[in-house]
Amino acid sequence: MLVGLLLTGNFSFAQTAATLPLVSVQGNKFVTAGNKPIVFRGLDTSDPDKLQRDGHWNKEYFEAMKSWGANVVRFPVHPNAWRKQGEQNYIKLLDQGVQWATELGLYVIIDWHSIGNLRSELYQNPMYETTRKETLEFWRTIAKHYKGNTTVALFELFNEPTVMGGQAGTCTWPQWKEIMEELIVIIRANGSQAVPLVAGFNWAYDLTPVYQDPINAQGIAYVSHPYPMKREKPWEPQWALDWGNVAKKYPVILTEIGFCGPDDKGAHVPVISDESYGDAITKYADANGISYTVWVFDPQWAPMLFSDWKFTPTRQGRYFKAALQKYGKQ
Amino acid sequence: MLVGLLLTGNFSFAQTAATLPLVSVQGNKFVTAGNKPIVFRGLDTSDPDKLQRDGHWNKEYFEAMKSWGANVVRFPVHPNAWRKQGEQNYIKLLDQGVQWATELGLYVIIDWHSIGNLRSELYQNPMYETTRKETLEFWRTIAKHYKGNTTVALFELFNEPTVMGGQAGTCTWPQWKEIMEELIVIIRANGSQAVPLVAGFNWAYDLTPVYQDPINAQGIAYVSHPYPMKREKPWEPQWALDWGNVAKKYPVILTEIGFCGPDDKGAHVPVISDESYGDAITKYADANGISYTVWVFDPQWAPMLFSDWKFTPTRQGRYFKAALQKYGKQ
Amino acid sequence: MLVGLLLTGNFSFAQTAATLPLVSVQGNKFVTAGNKPIVFRGLDTSDPDKLQRDGHWNKEYFEAMKSWGANVVRFPVHPNAWRKQGEQNYIKLLDQGVQWATELGLYVIIDWHSIGNLRSELYQNPMYETTRKETLEFWRTIAKHYKGNTTVALFELFNEPTVMGGQAGTCTWPQWKEIMEELIVIIRANGSQAVPLVAGFNWAYDLTPVYQDPINAQGIAYVSHPYPMKREKPWEPQWALDWGNVAKKYPVILTEIGFCGPDDKGAHVPVISDESYGDAITKYADANGISYTVWVFDPQWAPMLFSDWKFTPTRQGRYFKAALQKYGKQ
Ligand SMILES: [Mg+2]
Ligand SMILES: [Mg+2]
Ligand SMILES: [Mg+2]
Ligand SMILES: [Mg+2]
Ligand SMILES: [Mg+2]
């Protein structure tokens, strides 16, 4: 026993007067005050560290996202950027973004943006390198820091779980569940009311294990990233089985959707498609009360939503800007 | 296969002629030669690294502890101090302390002084950071080095296990047992006859799982740290259920007890109380053959036992100096 | 999702025109094209990093091994050498050796040369230090790099598993199996057709658990290191029970055998013996279709096969040079 006088990174977010209503889960819906349902439709930023280097981590960037019709924005925190900046500097970046989001009435998803097998600690490439310990510590830090902050409504625990067909080793669903459940315990014990978001394997595409063996925790939601090339057309019946029917019981949010044409800059598997994908995924999501955010509000990462810092929409940018703006006019 | 010519830190303790009788376990008692029971009553030093920096890691310090009536002293080795000094330098410090203790007839407890969840590797604050691997390696090193040294009678495997109500993740008792049992295998396979001391959760307070599911190893003892605020008065029936009845079957040692007044320097949860705590805990321990050491023989760490380097007793210092000296006069 | 433009060490081996026939497993035999059985008999190099420092990692060294009658050579990659050189430099060394081996028609075993408990991550001494993560990553890298290279026929997953009688903690056979099975998944998912070689405990001596609980993977082989002092004479009935009868069902390769006289340079437990060991082990191996490689083609590591860089055979060198050359004349 020793009186703890050390600073342990537990510096709190300085809250502003204006706050957004607290988000929680009721049945298969996200709700705010008075159990009012909310469907999230918004945009994925690129890494705040990348935007800072580009000189565009600023309120103008958030105003653009607001003007496109977003009601939520997702911050993908890459583990290598987190380590490079250090906890305190990176959190300052997040605090700035949360502040701008709050001022504009945008909810925030914080996403621990790794890809790979968190059990074996093998990842798709070095930018996604992390450890179980670092991941637990990240969420402990974030949970403590944003305790009581209602803008930061959703915590996406691990971006894209995948064993890469065995190239990244093995992980069973029960092993994955155990890691996710410990994260949820940590987040809540550290005082956070944010809704944990849990993804499945196959790069966050596959939620089929949830039907028989859901995460053992209340008040959470599930994630899928149904990029167009994950399945061949017709997509809808496959989406229903793969992840869509989970939305009958739990809230579901597609935290990455998006497409580009085969000759567009940055075209790569599994995102190559056309507007028919946009039509299908937004129609399917809307019909089932499923939330989504579009990847990615950046002119260099792919599939990009705009092509220059005047926010000139790309092909998918034109599609999703119109789609998002339409909800506001309904 | 390769002839191992590398030095692996396996330098041995240079033994002196005078040695203390070997301590072992018989039933629920610590015993020495001829199965003579011994009850340990003594003092917790602060970290030898801290005392060295203060210029007080010297024989005078040990003579003071002897004069206060201690028959055992406990060295809390903080993982961050162990890493800072490096294995070889830190072991030199320990060797000095063991030498002075031997000369004065004091037994030594070496305590790996971390606080937190060794399974998840989340800790209460940075000074307690360690890993399972480092913990296994620490005990392998200590077991090899003090092999055959009878002064170093007790190895406290991990100071205060706690999941911090989930803030440090999850750890079941079977998971904790498995880690402790592996440590005991390592210690004994490396030739040590020291008695392993095992603590329970809730910051080393709770031993209730031991009743149904004891550590699978012979010749060990259990630890509790029953600071006054862990329970409200009347303490005794709760102590009996929480850890005291374990002493009916196994040796128990309270390696941290202590108190200070609410306005004393360093007052903090869970140590605030008064002399009624001193009366209760010493009476309960003595009635049940339970050993104890008082935290902490230092003028800065709390609750402190003395207030200056003339070893002027504080309030709890006056209490426990008298209590310890009384055993010598019985 | 993000287009991966980072180089991840996935640079491929530049293949030459000449290649050796692909090795695979049929029943209890290694086979090449048309299911033609092959028994490997060859030599263990010292660490390529050590040979490079000595100025002898060159074609002359491989020509000497060829002239001694080897049809296979085994490269023991020590984890500390791997880290010291770095992945890219170390792979250049391996590529050179694989090139010389290919030119001379010698198959290659790559051996991750650690000794200890990969579960607890406690090792025999610092040169064997590694982690599970590093071991998985090593094999991912090697599998990708030598994909399609038929010279590199055999991957020895972990040189000598041992808990050192508890000094290195605990590891059950099911726990060991699980680690080996994940490695095999990784190797194959990354495109390698090399045959994984799996050893048992007791410094790669004991294969008795395989009878009841074999590794859950097809197309693999097992390893033993039956140095002379692992058992007392008569060796043969004990060898049969300890590892030899495994060869009735699976291919077995003794990737380390060898001896030296009690007064020879480098003599140490468990290698001290005489030519009667050479007679016994080669006769037993030959009678049971068991492959082997002799430790070690180096004038300083023990038991050494030659005494100077003219490749002058030592006592065991004379024995095994004659033994290997005899197969070529049959
Ligand atoms: Mg304490
Ligand atoms: Mg997957
Ligand atoms: Mg060996
Ligand atoms: Mg606890
Ligand atoms: Mg073993």
Short mmCIF file of C-alpha atoms in Angstrom, two decimals, chain B residues 1-8 132-133 136-137 140 144 178 181-182 185-187 189-190, chain C residues 119-123 125-129 165-167 169-170 227 256 266 268 270 295 301:
data_model
loop_
_atom_site.label_atom_id
_atom_site.label_comp_id
_atom_site.label_asym_id
_atom_site.label_seq_id
_atom_site.Cartn_x
_atom_site.Cartn_y
_atom_site.Cartn_z
CA MET B 1 22.81 -28.32 -28.05
CA LEU B 2 25.62 -25.96 -27.20
CA VAL B 3 27.85 -25.72 -24.21
CA GLY B 4 26.40 -22.88 -22.18
CA LEU B 5 29.22 -20.55 -21.26
CA LEU B 6 27.09 -17.45 -20.82
CA LEU B 7 26.57 -16.03 -17.39
CA THR B 8 22.87 -16.09 -16.69
CA ARG B 132 3.90 -12.50 -16.20
CA LYS B 133 7.23 -13.25 -17.88
CA LEU B 136 8.41 -15.67 -13.48
CA GLU B 137 11.95 -14.52 -14.24
CA ARG B 140 13.61 -17.83 -10.97
CA LYS B 144 18.52 -19.56 -7.65
CA GLU B 178 -2.56 -21.42 -12.10
CA GLU B 181 1.24 -22.73 -8.90
CA GLU B 182 3.60 -22.22 -11.82
CA VAL B 185 7.08 -25.02 -9.38
CA ILE B 186 9.75 -22.64 -10.69
CA ILE B 187 10.94 -21.63 -7.23
CA ALA B 189 12.79 -26.56 -9.25
CA ASN B 190 15.45 -23.89 -8.95
CA ARG C 119 4.49 -21.26 -23.25
CA SER C 120 5.95 -19.58 -20.17
CA GLU C 121 8.67 -17.88 -22.22
CA LEU C 122 11.43 -19.01 -19.86
CA TYR C 123 14.56 -20.25 -21.61
CA ASN C 125 19.90 -18.99 -21.24
CA PRO C 126 19.72 -15.57 -22.90
CA MET C 127 20.78 -16.73 -26.38
CA TYR C 128 17.56 -18.77 -26.57
CA GLU C 129 15.23 -15.94 -25.51
CA GLY C 165 12.30 -30.06 -14.67
CA GLY C 166 10.21 -27.05 -13.67
CA GLN C 167 13.02 -24.48 -13.68
CA GLY C 169 7.83 -23.40 -15.50
CA THR C 170 5.16 -25.74 -16.78
CA TYR C 227 22.21 -37.88 -27.43
CA GLU C 256 20.76 -33.76 -33.51
CA GLY C 266 33.70 -29.25 -25.44
CA HIS C 268 29.49 -32.01 -21.72
CA PRO C 270 24.56 -35.40 -22.50
CA TRP C 295 25.66 -31.98 -34.60
CA TRP C 301 30.75 -25.66 -31.02
#
